Coordinates of C-alpha atoms in Angstrom, one line a residue:
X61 CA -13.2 99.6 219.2
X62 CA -15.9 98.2 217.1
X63 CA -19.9 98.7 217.3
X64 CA -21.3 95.5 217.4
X65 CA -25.3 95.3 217.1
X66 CA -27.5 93.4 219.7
X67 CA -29.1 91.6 216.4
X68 CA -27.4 89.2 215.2
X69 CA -27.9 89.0 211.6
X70 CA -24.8 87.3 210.8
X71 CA -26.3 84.0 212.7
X72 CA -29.8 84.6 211.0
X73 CA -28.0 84.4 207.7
X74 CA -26.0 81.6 208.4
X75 CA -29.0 79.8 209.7
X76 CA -30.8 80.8 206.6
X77 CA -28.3 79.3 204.5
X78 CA -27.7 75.8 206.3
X79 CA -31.3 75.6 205.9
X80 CA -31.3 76.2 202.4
X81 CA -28.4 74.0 201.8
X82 CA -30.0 71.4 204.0
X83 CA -33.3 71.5 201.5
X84 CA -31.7 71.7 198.5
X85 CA -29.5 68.5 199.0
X86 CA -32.9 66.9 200.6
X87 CA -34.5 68.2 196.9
X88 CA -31.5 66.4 195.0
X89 CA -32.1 63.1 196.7
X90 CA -35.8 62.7 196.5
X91 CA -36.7 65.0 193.5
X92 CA -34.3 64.2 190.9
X93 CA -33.8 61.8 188.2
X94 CA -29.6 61.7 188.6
X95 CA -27.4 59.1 189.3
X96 CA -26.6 57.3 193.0
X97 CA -22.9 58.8 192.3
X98 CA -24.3 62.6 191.2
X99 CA -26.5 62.7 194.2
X100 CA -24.2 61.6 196.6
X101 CA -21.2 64.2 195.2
X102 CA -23.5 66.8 195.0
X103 CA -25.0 66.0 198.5
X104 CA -21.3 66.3 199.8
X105 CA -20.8 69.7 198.2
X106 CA -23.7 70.7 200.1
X107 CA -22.4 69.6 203.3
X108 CA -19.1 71.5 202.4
X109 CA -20.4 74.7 201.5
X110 CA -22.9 74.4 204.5
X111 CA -19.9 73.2 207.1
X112 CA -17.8 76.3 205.4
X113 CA -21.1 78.8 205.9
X114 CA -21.1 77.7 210.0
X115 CA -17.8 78.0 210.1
X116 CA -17.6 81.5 208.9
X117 CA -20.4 82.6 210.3
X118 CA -21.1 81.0 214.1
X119 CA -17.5 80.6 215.0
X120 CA -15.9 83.9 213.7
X121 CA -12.9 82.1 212.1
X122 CA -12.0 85.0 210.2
X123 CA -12.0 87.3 213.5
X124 CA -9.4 87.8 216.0
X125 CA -6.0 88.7 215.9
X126 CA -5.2 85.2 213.9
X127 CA -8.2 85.1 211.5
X128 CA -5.9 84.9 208.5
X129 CA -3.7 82.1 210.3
X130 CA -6.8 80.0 211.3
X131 CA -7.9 80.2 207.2
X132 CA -4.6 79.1 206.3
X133 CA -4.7 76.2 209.0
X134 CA -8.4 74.8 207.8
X135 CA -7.0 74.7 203.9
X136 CA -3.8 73.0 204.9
X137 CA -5.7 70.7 206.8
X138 CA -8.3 70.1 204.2
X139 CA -5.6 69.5 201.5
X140 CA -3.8 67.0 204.0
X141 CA -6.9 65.0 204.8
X142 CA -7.6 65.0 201.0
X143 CA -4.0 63.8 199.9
X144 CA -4.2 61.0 203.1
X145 CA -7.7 59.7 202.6
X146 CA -7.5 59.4 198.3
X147 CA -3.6 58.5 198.9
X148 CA -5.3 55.7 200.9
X149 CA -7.6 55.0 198.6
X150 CA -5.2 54.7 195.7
X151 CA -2.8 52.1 198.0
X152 CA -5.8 49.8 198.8
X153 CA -6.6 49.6 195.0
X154 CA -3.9 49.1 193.3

């Protein structure tokens, strides 16, 4: 049986984080001298890593008798919404 501790310093971390993703894409946008196209992939790299961070640590993906199951479900749904969305891209272009 595990111990767990009335503190929850996994959701003040993950808090911490999102908030520091949050400011640093915020930063990007406002502060810097890159391009429209530089700010707006390294905005949605932000938002990935910070969607990852909640995901990990206020839902418990990885816990439970299935966390390894519900890992491999999020990448194969990730890589499927990847191929459909650029494969529709790529259609609509050329």
């Amino acid at each position: 049986m595990e111990h767990h501790s009335k503190y929850p310093i996994g959701h003040v971390i993950g808090f911490l984080l999102s908030i520091v993703f949050t400011i640093a894409a915020l930063y990007v946008a406002l502060y810097t001298n890159l391009s429209r196209s530089i700010i707006i992939w390294t905005i949605g790299l932000f938002a990935f890593i910070q969607a990852g961070v909640q995901l990990f640590m206020f839902m418990h993906v990885k816990e439970g008798e299935n966390g390894k199951v519900n890992v491999g479900n999020m990448v194969y749904s990730i890589i499927i919404a990847i191929v459909v969305v650029y494969g529709t891209i790529w259609v609509m272009h050329f």
